[in-house]
Amino acid sequence: MMQNKYKTVEESQVRISELMLPSHSNFNGKIHGGYILSLLDQIAFACASKHSGVYCVTASVDTVDFLKPIEIGELVTMKASVNYVGRSSMVIGIRVEAENIQTGAVKHCNSSHITMVAKDEKGKAVQVPGLILKTDNDIRRFAQSIKRKEIKIKDNEEFQATDFNSEEYLHIVEKYKVKIER
């Protein structure tokens, strides 16, 4: 099924640009975050499918950091790369920039990491090509993805082991802007 056992980061990179229209805006006149999330999912799919050569599904949206608002009329460019590969999974890193097409000013608006899984026609996870890391940036992104995954596993294990019905966690809740009425 896999033609190449390894691919470079560059071979799977995807870049899309789209002009932001009034129909993409929220009630505050900025581009709706949900619209950007939809575009992020589409480019992650394209990048992962390009790397794996098969259909891919979204396994998790690991991080989405909205850094700056996007305005109507700005040209949004998304750049996606495979940052990490496992057996059948890939972490796709996406950078979102918005350009004011009148002034040429570009701002970094969003960074995201989405885990995609390669599937066959029957929906079974399939092995993906390995990743050839050529630059220090490629190595850094791969290492960051490993660390992010380790932290996610550790945090999930700790969360699952926590008994939130216990009275010992009441003091945590009471530190916040809540009023407990029993």
Short mmCIF file of C-alpha atoms in Angstrom, two decimals:
data_model
loop_
_atom_site.label_atom_id
_atom_site.label_comp_id
_atom_site.label_asym_id
_atom_site.label_seq_id
_atom_site.Cartn_x
_atom_site.Cartn_y
_atom_site.Cartn_z
CA MET A 1 0.00 0.00 0.00
CA MET A 2 2.81 2.46 0.85
CA GLN A 3 4.98 3.36 -2.13
CA ASN A 4 7.57 5.25 -0.07
CA LYS A 5 8.62 4.13 3.36
CA TYR A 6 9.71 7.71 4.18
CA LYS A 7 8.73 11.16 2.94
CA THR A 8 10.18 14.59 3.60
CA VAL A 9 8.18 17.22 5.43
CA GLU A 10 8.13 19.29 2.23
CA GLU A 11 6.50 16.52 0.17
CA SER A 12 3.31 16.73 2.22
CA GLN A 13 3.09 20.44 2.95
CA VAL A 14 -0.13 22.18 1.97
CA ARG A 15 -0.81 25.89 1.72
CA ILE A 16 -4.21 27.49 1.17
CA SER A 17 -5.31 31.11 1.02
CA GLU A 18 -8.81 32.49 1.25
CA LEU A 19 -10.26 35.98 1.34
CA MET A 20 -12.38 36.51 4.45
CA LEU A 21 -15.90 37.60 3.58
CA PRO A 22 -18.68 39.18 5.67
CA SER A 23 -20.47 35.79 5.62
CA HIS A 24 -17.54 34.35 7.63
CA SER A 25 -17.92 36.87 10.47
CA ASN A 26 -19.41 36.61 13.94
CA PHE A 27 -21.69 39.11 15.68
CA ASN A 28 -18.66 41.20 16.64
CA GLY A 29 -17.57 41.70 13.03
CA LYS A 30 -14.50 39.46 13.32
CA ILE A 31 -14.05 36.16 11.47
CA HIS A 32 -15.88 33.41 13.33
CA GLY A 33 -13.58 30.96 15.13
CA GLY A 34 -15.77 28.08 13.99
CA TYR A 35 -15.12 28.98 10.37
CA ILE A 36 -11.37 28.96 10.99
CA LEU A 37 -11.70 25.57 12.76
CA SER A 38 -13.44 24.18 9.69
CA LEU A 39 -10.61 25.39 7.45
CA LEU A 40 -8.04 23.95 9.88
CA ASP A 41 -9.71 20.54 9.69
CA GLN A 42 -9.78 20.67 5.88
CA ILE A 43 -6.10 21.54 5.52
CA ALA A 44 -5.12 18.94 8.15
CA PHE A 45 -7.03 16.33 6.12
CA ALA A 46 -5.29 17.42 2.90
CA CYS A 47 -1.82 17.38 4.46
CA ALA A 48 -2.29 14.01 6.20
CA SER A 49 -3.83 12.41 3.10
CA LYS A 50 -1.01 13.75 0.95
CA HIS A 51 1.56 12.22 3.33
CA SER A 52 -0.17 8.88 3.80
CA GLY A 53 -1.68 8.46 0.34
CA VAL A 54 -4.95 7.30 1.89
CA TYR A 55 -8.12 8.70 3.46
CA CYS A 56 -7.55 10.24 6.89
CA VAL A 57 -9.81 11.13 9.79
CA THR A 58 -9.43 13.63 12.60
CA ALA A 59 -8.51 11.85 15.85
CA SER A 60 -8.07 14.92 18.03
CA VAL A 61 -7.61 18.64 17.91
CA ASP A 62 -4.66 18.92 20.27
CA THR A 63 -4.17 22.66 20.36
CA VAL A 64 -5.83 25.65 18.78
CA ASP A 65 -4.44 28.94 19.96
CA PHE A 66 -6.33 31.97 18.68
CA LEU A 67 -3.72 34.70 18.97
CA LYS A 68 -5.17 37.65 17.05
CA PRO A 69 -8.57 38.33 15.50
CA ILE A 70 -9.01 38.09 11.75
CA GLU A 71 -10.82 40.91 10.00
CA ILE A 72 -13.27 40.86 7.11
CA GLY A 73 -11.35 41.54 3.88
CA GLU A 74 -8.06 40.02 5.07
CA LEU A 75 -6.39 37.25 3.09
CA VAL A 76 -5.94 34.24 5.35
CA THR A 77 -3.14 31.83 4.52
CA MET A 78 -2.82 28.46 6.25
CA LYS A 79 0.40 26.46 6.09
CA ALA A 80 0.24 22.81 7.14
CA SER A 81 3.08 20.37 7.71
CA VAL A 82 3.40 16.86 9.08
CA ASN A 83 5.23 17.44 12.37
CA TYR A 84 5.14 13.86 13.68
CA VAL A 85 4.25 10.37 12.50
CA GLY A 86 3.39 7.31 14.53
CA ARG A 87 2.28 3.96 13.14
CA SER A 88 -0.99 5.22 11.64
CA SER A 89 -1.24 8.69 13.13
CA MET A 90 0.22 12.02 12.09
CA VAL A 91 0.35 15.33 13.93
CA ILE A 92 -0.30 18.17 11.53
CA GLY A 93 1.03 21.57 12.54
CA ILE A 94 -0.81 24.52 11.04
CA ARG A 95 0.15 28.18 11.04
CA VAL A 96 -2.52 30.75 10.19
CA GLU A 97 -1.58 34.22 9.00
CA ALA A 98 -3.84 37.07 7.93
CA GLU A 99 -2.71 39.73 5.49
CA ASN A 100 -4.23 43.14 5.10
CA ILE A 101 -4.22 43.19 1.29
CA GLN A 102 -4.23 47.00 1.17
CA THR A 103 -1.21 47.57 3.43
CA GLY A 104 0.57 44.22 3.07
CA ALA A 105 0.78 43.86 6.86
CA VAL A 106 0.84 40.19 7.91
CA LYS A 107 -0.05 38.93 11.39
CA HIS A 108 0.25 35.46 12.94
CA CYS A 109 -3.32 34.68 14.06
CA ASN A 110 -3.42 31.02 14.99
CA SER A 111 -1.28 27.95 15.65
CA SER A 112 -2.83 24.51 15.71
CA HIS A 113 -1.89 20.86 16.11
CA ILE A 114 -4.33 18.25 14.84
CA THR A 115 -3.84 14.48 15.05
CA MET A 116 -5.03 12.60 11.98
CA VAL A 117 -5.24 8.82 11.45
CA ALA A 118 -4.82 7.04 8.10
CA LYS A 119 -7.60 4.57 7.25
CA ASP A 120 -8.18 1.96 4.56
CA GLU A 121 -11.43 1.40 2.62
CA LYS A 122 -12.84 -0.64 5.52
CA GLY A 123 -12.05 2.02 8.10
CA LYS A 124 -9.09 0.14 9.61
CA ALA A 125 -6.03 2.16 10.65
CA VAL A 126 -3.11 1.70 8.25
CA GLN A 127 0.60 2.37 8.54
CA VAL A 128 1.89 5.71 7.27
CA PRO A 129 5.28 6.55 5.76
CA GLY A 130 8.00 7.68 8.14
CA LEU A 131 9.24 11.24 8.13
CA ILE A 132 12.60 12.48 6.83
CA LEU A 133 13.73 15.36 9.04
CA LYS A 134 16.07 17.68 7.13
CA THR A 135 16.16 20.88 9.15
CA ASP A 136 16.57 21.86 12.79
CA ASN A 137 12.99 23.16 12.58
CA ASP A 138 11.75 19.72 11.42
CA ILE A 139 13.56 18.05 14.34
CA ARG A 140 12.27 20.64 16.85
CA ARG A 141 8.66 20.18 15.69
CA PHE A 142 8.95 16.38 15.85
CA ALA A 143 10.43 16.55 19.38
CA GLN A 144 7.74 19.02 20.49
CA SER A 145 5.05 16.65 19.21
CA ILE A 146 6.54 13.76 21.19
CA LYS A 147 6.63 15.89 24.34
CA ARG A 148 3.05 17.15 23.75
CA LYS A 149 1.90 13.52 23.38
CA GLU A 150 3.69 12.43 26.58
CA ILE A 151 2.14 15.32 28.54
CA LYS A 152 -1.32 14.53 27.12
CA ILE A 153 -1.05 10.87 28.17
CA LYS A 154 0.21 11.78 31.67
CA ASP A 155 -2.49 14.43 32.15
CA ASN A 156 -5.21 12.06 30.95
CA GLU A 157 -4.05 9.31 33.33
CA GLU A 158 -4.00 11.76 36.25
CA PHE A 159 -7.43 13.10 35.35
CA GLN A 160 -8.93 9.60 35.08
CA ALA A 161 -7.47 8.65 38.47
CA THR A 162 -9.01 11.68 40.19
CA ASP A 163 -12.14 11.17 42.28
CA PHE A 164 -14.09 14.37 41.77
CA ASN A 165 -16.82 13.15 44.13
CA SER A 166 -14.39 13.37 47.02
CA GLU A 167 -14.71 16.18 49.59
CA GLU A 168 -10.96 16.82 49.28
CA TYR A 169 -11.55 18.60 45.96
CA LEU A 170 -14.09 21.00 47.44
CA HIS A 171 -11.32 23.43 48.44
CA ILE A 172 -10.21 23.67 44.79
CA VAL A 173 -13.68 24.70 43.64
CA GLU A 174 -14.15 27.20 46.47
CA LYS A 175 -11.15 29.25 45.24
CA TYR A 176 -13.09 30.24 42.13
CA LYS A 177 -16.00 32.54 41.49
CA VAL A 178 -18.67 30.07 42.55
CA LYS A 179 -21.32 29.92 45.21
CA ILE A 180 -21.98 26.46 46.63
CA GLU A 181 -25.49 25.92 47.90
CA ARG A 182 -26.24 22.44 49.19
#
